[in-house]
XYZ file of C-alpha atoms in Angstrom:
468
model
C 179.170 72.348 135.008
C 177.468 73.197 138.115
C 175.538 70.516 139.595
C 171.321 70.834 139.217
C 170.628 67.155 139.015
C 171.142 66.443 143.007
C 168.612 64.026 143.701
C 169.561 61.777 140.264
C 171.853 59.622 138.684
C 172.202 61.755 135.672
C 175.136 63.907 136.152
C 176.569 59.989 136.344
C 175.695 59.203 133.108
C 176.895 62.337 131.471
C 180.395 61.714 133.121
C 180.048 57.981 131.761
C 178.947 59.559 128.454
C 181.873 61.861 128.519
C 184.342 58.902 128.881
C 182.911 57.157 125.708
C 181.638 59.728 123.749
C 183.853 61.351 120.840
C 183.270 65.319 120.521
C 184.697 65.780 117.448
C 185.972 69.332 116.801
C 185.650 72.197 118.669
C 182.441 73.193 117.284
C 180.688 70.007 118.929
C 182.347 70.692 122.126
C 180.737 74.083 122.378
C 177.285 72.328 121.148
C 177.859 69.480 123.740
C 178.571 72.533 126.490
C 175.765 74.460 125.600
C 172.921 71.603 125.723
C 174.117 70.789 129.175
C 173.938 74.388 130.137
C 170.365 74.590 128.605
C 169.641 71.816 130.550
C 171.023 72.947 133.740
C 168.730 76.207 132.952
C 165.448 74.857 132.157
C 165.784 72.300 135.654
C 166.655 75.433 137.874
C 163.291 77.068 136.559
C 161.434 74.180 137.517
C 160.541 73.463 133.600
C 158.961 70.494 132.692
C 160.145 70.689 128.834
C 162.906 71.521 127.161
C 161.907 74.448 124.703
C 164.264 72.252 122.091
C 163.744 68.907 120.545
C 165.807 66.246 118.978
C 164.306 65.627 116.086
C 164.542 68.116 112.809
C 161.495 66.800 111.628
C 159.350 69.446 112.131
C 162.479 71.838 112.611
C 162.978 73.135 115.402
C 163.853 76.135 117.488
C 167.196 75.840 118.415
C 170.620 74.576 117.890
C 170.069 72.557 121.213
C 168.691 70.107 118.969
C 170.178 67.231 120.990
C 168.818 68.221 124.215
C 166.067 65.549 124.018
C 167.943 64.356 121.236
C 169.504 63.160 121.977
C 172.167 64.843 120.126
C 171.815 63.336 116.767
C 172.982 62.523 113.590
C 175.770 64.470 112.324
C 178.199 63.373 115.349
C 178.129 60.060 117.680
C 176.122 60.970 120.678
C 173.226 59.938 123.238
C 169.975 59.208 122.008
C 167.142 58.663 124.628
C 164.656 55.822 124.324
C 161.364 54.758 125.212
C 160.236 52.479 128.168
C 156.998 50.610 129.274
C 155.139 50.132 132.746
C 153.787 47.009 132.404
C 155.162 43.340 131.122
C 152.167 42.203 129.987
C 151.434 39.745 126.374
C 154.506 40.901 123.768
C 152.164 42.842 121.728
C 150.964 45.217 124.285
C 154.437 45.523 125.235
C 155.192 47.014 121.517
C 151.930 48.864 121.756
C 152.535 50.481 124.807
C 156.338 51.359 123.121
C 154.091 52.605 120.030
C 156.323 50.303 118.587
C 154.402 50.369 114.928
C 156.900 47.922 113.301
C 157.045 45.551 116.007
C 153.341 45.664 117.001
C 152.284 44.555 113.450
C 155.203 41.933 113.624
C 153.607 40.364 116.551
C 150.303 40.795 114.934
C 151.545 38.571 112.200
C 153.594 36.179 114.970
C 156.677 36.944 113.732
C 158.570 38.025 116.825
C 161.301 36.080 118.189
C 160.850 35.295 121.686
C 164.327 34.885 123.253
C 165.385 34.274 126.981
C 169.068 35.207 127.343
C 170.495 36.766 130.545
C 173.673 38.609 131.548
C 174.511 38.771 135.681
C 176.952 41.585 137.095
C 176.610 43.663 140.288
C 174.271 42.035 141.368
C 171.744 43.086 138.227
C 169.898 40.328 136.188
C 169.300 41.643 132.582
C 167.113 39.343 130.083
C 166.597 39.804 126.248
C 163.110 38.767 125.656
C 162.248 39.365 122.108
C 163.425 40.314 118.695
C 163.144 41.366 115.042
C 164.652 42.085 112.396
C 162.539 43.399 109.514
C 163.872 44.543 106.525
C 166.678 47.608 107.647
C 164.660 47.790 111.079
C 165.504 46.035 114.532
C 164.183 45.531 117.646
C 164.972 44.314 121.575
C 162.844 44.326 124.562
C 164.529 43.299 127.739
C 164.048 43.140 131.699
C 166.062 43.695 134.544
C 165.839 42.562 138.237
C 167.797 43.920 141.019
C 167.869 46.227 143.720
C 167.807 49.226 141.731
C 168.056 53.063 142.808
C 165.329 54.906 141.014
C 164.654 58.428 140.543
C 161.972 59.994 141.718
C 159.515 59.113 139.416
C 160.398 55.409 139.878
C 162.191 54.925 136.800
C 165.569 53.641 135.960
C 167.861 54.948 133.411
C 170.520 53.150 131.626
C 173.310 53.714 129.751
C 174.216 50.713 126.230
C 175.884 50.780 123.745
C 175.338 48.694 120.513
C 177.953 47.473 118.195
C 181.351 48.303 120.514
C 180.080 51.775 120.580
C 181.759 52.192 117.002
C 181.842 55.900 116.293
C 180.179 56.622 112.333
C 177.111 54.247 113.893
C 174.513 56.460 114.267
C 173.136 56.497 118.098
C 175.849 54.009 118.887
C 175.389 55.448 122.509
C 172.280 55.887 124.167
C 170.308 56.336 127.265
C 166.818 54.180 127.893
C 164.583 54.727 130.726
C 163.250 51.946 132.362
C 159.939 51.863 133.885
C 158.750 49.310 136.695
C 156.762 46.404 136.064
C 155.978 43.313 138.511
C 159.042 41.661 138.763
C 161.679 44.355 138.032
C 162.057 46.459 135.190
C 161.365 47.035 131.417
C 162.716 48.389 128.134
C 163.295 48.805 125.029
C 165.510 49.486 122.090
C 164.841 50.216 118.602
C 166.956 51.026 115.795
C 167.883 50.754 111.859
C 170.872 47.897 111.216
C 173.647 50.233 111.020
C 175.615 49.110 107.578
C 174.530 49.612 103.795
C 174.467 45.802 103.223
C 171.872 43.924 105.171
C 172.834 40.052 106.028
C 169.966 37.757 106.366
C 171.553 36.202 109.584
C 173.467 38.089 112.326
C 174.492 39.097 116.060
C 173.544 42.452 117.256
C 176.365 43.190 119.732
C 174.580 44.915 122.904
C 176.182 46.095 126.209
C 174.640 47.874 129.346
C 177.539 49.699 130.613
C 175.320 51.059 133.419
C 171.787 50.127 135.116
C 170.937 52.503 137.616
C 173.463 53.917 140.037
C 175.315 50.328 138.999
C 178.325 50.074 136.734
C 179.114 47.185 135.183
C 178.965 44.915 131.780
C 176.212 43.429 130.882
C 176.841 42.194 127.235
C 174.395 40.267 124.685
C 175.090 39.104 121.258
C 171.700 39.143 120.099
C 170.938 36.604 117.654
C 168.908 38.289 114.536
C 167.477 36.368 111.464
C 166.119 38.853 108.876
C 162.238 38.781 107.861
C 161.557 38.445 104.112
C 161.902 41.546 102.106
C 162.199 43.016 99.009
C 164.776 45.278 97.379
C 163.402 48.318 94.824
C 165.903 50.320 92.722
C 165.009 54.030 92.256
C 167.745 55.570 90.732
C 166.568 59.407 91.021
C 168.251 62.401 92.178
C 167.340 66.132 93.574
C 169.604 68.672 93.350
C 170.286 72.351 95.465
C 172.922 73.641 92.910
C 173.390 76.867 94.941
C 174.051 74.779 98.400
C 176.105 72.742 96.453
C 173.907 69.326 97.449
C 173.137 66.522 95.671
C 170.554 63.429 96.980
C 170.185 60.118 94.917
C 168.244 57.798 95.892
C 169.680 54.410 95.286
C 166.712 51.708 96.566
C 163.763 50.734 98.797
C 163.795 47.787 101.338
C 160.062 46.935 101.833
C 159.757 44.910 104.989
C 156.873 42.488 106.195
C 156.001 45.729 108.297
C 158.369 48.731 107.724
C 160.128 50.416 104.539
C 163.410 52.120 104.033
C 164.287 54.120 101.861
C 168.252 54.105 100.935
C 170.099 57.265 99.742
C 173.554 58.942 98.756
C 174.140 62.081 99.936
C 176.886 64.550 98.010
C 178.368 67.482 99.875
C 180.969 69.647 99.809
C 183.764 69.984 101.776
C 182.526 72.342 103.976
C 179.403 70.606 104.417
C 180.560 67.796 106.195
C 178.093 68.462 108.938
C 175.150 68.699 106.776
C 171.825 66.521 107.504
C 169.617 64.974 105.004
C 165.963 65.218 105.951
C 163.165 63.864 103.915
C 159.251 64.021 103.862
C 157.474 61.610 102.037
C 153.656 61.803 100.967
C 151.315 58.956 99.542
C 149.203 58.712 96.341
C 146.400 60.668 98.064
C 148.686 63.553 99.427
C 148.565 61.968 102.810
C 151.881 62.667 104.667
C 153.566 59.298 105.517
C 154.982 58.895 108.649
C 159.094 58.725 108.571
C 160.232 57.403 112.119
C 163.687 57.715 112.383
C 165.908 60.124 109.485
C 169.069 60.763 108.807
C 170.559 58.391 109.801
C 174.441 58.026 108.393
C 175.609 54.190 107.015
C 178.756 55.460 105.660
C 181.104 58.721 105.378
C 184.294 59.462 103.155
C 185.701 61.875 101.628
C 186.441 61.689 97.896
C 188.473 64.574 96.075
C 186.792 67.706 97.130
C 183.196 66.594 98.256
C 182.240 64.266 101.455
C 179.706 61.391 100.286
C 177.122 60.414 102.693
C 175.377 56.577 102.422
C 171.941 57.124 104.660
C 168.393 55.536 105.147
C 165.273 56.876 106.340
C 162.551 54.454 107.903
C 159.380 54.804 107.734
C 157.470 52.137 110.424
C 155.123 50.257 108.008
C 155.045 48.120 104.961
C 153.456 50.378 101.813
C 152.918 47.862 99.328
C 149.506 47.777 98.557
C 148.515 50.793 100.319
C 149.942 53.625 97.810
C 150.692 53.149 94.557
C 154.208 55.598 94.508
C 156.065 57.634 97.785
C 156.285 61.599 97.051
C 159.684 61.841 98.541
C 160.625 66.131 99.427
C 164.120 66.158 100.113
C 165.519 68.775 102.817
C 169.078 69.638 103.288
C 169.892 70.945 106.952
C 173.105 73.186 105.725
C 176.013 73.360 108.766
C 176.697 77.041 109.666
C 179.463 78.204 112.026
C 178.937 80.800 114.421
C 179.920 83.863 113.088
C 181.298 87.163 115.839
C 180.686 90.661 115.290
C 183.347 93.241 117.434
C 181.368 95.766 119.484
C 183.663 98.784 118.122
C 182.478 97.597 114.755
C 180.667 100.342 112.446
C 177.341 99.950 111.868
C 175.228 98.720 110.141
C 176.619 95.301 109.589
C 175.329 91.948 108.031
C 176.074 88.559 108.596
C 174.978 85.914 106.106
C 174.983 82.414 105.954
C 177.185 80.902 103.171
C 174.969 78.557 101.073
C 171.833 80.272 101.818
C 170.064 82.868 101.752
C 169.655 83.757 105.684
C 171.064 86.487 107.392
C 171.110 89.004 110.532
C 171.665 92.460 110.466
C 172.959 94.567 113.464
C 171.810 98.087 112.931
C 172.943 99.615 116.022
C 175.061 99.180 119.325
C 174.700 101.609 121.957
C 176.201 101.147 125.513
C 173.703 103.234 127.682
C 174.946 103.806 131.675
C 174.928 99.981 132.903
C 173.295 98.309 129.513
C 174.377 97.569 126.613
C 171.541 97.681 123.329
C 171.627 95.848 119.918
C 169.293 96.445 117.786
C 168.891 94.048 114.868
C 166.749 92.355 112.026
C 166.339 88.685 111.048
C 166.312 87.434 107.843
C 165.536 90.912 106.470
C 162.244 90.453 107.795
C 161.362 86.791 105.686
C 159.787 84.304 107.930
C 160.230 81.876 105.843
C 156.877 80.277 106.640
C 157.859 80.097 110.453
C 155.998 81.492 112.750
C 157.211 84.709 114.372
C 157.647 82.873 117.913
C 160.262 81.070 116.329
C 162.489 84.205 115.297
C 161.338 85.376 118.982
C 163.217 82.564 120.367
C 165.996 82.760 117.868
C 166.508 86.388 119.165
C 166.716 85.712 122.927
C 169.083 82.819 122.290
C 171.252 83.344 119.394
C 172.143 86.590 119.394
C 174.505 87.285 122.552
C 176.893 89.253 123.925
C 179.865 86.826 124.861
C 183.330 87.343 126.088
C 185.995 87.454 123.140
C 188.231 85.349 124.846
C 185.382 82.976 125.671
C 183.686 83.178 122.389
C 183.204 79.467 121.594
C 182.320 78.229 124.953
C 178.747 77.866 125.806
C 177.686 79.060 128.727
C 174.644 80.402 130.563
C 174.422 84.098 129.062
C 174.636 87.179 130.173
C 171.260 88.531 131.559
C 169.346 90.165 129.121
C 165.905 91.344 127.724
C 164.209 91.271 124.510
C 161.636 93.711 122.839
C 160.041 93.431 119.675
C 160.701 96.522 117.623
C 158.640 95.511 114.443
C 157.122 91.863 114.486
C 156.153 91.796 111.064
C 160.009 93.051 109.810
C 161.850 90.955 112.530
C 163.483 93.914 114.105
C 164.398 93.737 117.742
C 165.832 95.188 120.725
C 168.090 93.446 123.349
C 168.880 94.570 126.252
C 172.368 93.250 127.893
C 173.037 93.878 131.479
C 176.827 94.858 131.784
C 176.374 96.049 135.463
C 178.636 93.105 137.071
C 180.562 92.981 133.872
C 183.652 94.468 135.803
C 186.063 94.029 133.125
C 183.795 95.205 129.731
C 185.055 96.989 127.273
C 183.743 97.474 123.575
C 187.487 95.537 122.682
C 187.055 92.590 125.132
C 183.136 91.946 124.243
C 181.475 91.200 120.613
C 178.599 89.811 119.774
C 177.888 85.792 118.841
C 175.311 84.901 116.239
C 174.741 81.466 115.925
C 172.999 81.021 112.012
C 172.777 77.397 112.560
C 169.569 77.942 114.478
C 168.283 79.288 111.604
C 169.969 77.340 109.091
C 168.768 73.894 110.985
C 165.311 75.336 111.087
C 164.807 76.332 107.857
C 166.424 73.523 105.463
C 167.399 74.021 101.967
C 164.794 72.264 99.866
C 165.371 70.532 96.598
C 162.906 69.367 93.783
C 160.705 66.247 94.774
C 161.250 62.547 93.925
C 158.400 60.397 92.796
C 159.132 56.685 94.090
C 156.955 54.069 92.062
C 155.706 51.078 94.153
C 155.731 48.512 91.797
């Protein structure tokens, strides 16, 4: 990858993320490739944002999902978190973190303060304060040290929690530290990785780099579990035709946060597939779900892979609703799928669980270009708004190399024009000028439908959850 990041310690991190990380498959390889290309692309034209997010709730544009985020959920990968400027009382530090959970912890004095500190290189890092509420846990922590920053002061760091383990969702992550009077500040937040919950424990935490400073700084965080109670739902929603089924097996309900505890059913070829939920309150009020998807357990059993997860949303609803509206989603894995150049036309591609699809109408080669014309979706948005498809069109449909089909890279210059916006039909434009060695048998064309499938979930009937 060609170096954009000059005046930062970032490439670092990637290279120590790269010697922990574990790309399963070839598929995430290409993902993993592709983010850092988009990356690489957005800094060279001086963007400020990346045009994709982490999160999938709302869904977003592309399969560069991670890019933020952190590359989530369905693999082990880095997740980025938040940081403070200031180490002022504990409960502004959880309000400045918008740290909901922990904010109304402290509001209730039921933070442990803590004072433990780990020494290497020359780098002091302190725990200050934890919680453990319900399926929810928390860390701040400070570091002194002559630090390189990057140029907007900050210091990034690279943990890991619980050895790193790989099926431990955001085992790996970055944080960026902001400055504060005597050093620096962060903090961590996360769900207690394992379907049982012990009322006493150690959260095993290591900074494997501070900084432009290797090293091992390594906590065993003491955590005593808040008071909470345990709901049974037993319910289930079913997607017959995706071949997904979601029970939900319990609620946890926290002094100040609530999970909600789930068993995904897939098949097979779903392995990759990502539960989402939305969740809604007596009134019709949309409830706020903080962190989703996130995978307890895996295996495989006969022909289907079972998935234990929990959602959390980052306050306590007892007394405030009298039942949770729970709309399951189902973000359904789709393979990139390659059409050949000499191929007749026209030709559709579809996804294999549902019902999304690209045609390519034409290919013309035209003195240095080369044209595709083709429609989305047969022209359903799907309730997305038409600069979504836009997007999907400039990035997802591209002429790649044959032989380097599956490597993400950035693409080959190109244009887009929209023949008909309210059908989805458009035009792009390839430039094959430089291209010394195109031909129609050595070029074909990559759609990638898991922008589209990741975008636009498979939803299944709604769950009413009784608060009793």
């Amino acid at each position: 990858m060609k170096r954009q990041f000059e005046d930062t310690d970032f490439d670092c991190l990637l290279k120590e993320m790269d010697s922990h990380f574990m790309w399963k498959k070839k598929q995430k390889q290409a993902l993993k490739n592709r983010i850092l290309t988009d990356i690489e692309n957005l800094e060279s034209q001086g963007r400020n944002r990346l045009a994709y997010k982490r999160s999938l709730r709302p869904f977003v544009f592309s399969a560069v999902l991670a890019a933020s985020i952190l590359i989530s959920s369905s693999f082990i990968s880095p997740a980025i978190s938040s940081v403070m400027a200031d180490v002022p009382l504990l409960g502004k530090i959880y309000a400045t973190f918008n740290d909901l959970v922990g904010r109304n912890l402290e509001s209730q004095k039921l933070i442990t303060q803590l004072n433990k500190t780990s020494s290497s290189k020359g780098i002091d890092v302190s725990i200050t304060s934890a919680y453990y509420d319900g399926a929810v846990i928390g860390v701040t922590f400070n570091v002194k040290g002559n630090l390189k920053t990057e140029k907007n002061g900050k210091v990034i760091g690279f943990y890991e929690i619980f050895d790193g383990k790989e099926g431990i969702s955001d085992s790996k992550e970055l944080v960026f530290m902001e400055p504060s009077q005597n050093g620096f500040v962060g903090h961590i937040q996360l769900s207690y990785p394992k379907t049982e919950l012990p009322s006493n424990a150690t959260f095993p935490l290591e900074f494997k780099r501070i900084g432009d400073k290797e090293g091992s700084w390594r906590f065993d965080v003491p955590i005593s579990q808040l008071p909470f109670e345990t709901q049974k739902i037993d319910k289930q929603s079913i997607q017959e035709n995706a071949g997904v089924q979601v029970y939900f097996d319990s609620i946890i309900i926290g002094k100040a946060s609530t999970a909600i505890n789930y068993t995904a059913t897939f098949p097979i070829k779903g392995k990759h597939d990502q539960v989402r939920l939305e969740a809604y309150d007596d009134k019709g009020n949309e409830i706020n779900i903080s962190k989703d998807g996130i995978d307890l357990e895996t295996i495989k059993e006969n022909d289907e892979i079972i998935v234990k997860g929990r959602s959390i949303i980052p306050e306590s609803l007892k007394g405030k609703t009298t039942y949770i509206e729970v709309h399951p989603k189902v973000v359904i894995n789709e393979q990139d799928q390659f059409i050949p150049l000499n191929e007749p036309t026209p030709v559709e591609i579809k996804a294999s669980r549902q019902n999304l699809s690209v045609k390519i109408e034409k290919i013309t080669v035209k003195d240095k270009s080369l044209i595709i014309d083709f429609q989305v979706n047969n022209g359903d948005k799907r309730n997305r708004s038409f600069t979504f498809f836009k997007d999907f069109a400039r990035n997802d449909v591209i002429l790649v190399k044959e032989s380097e089909k599956e490597i993400y890279k950035q693409p080959i210059k190109h244009s887009v024009e929209t023949v008909n916006k309210d059908e989805l039909r458009f035009r792009s434009t390839f430039d094959i000028s430089k291209l010394n060695d195109f031909s129609l048998s050595k070029y074909v064309i990559r759609v990638n439908l898991g922008t589209l499938s990741m975008n636009i979930p498979v939803e299944l009937e709604k769950v009413k959850i009784d608060l009793n």
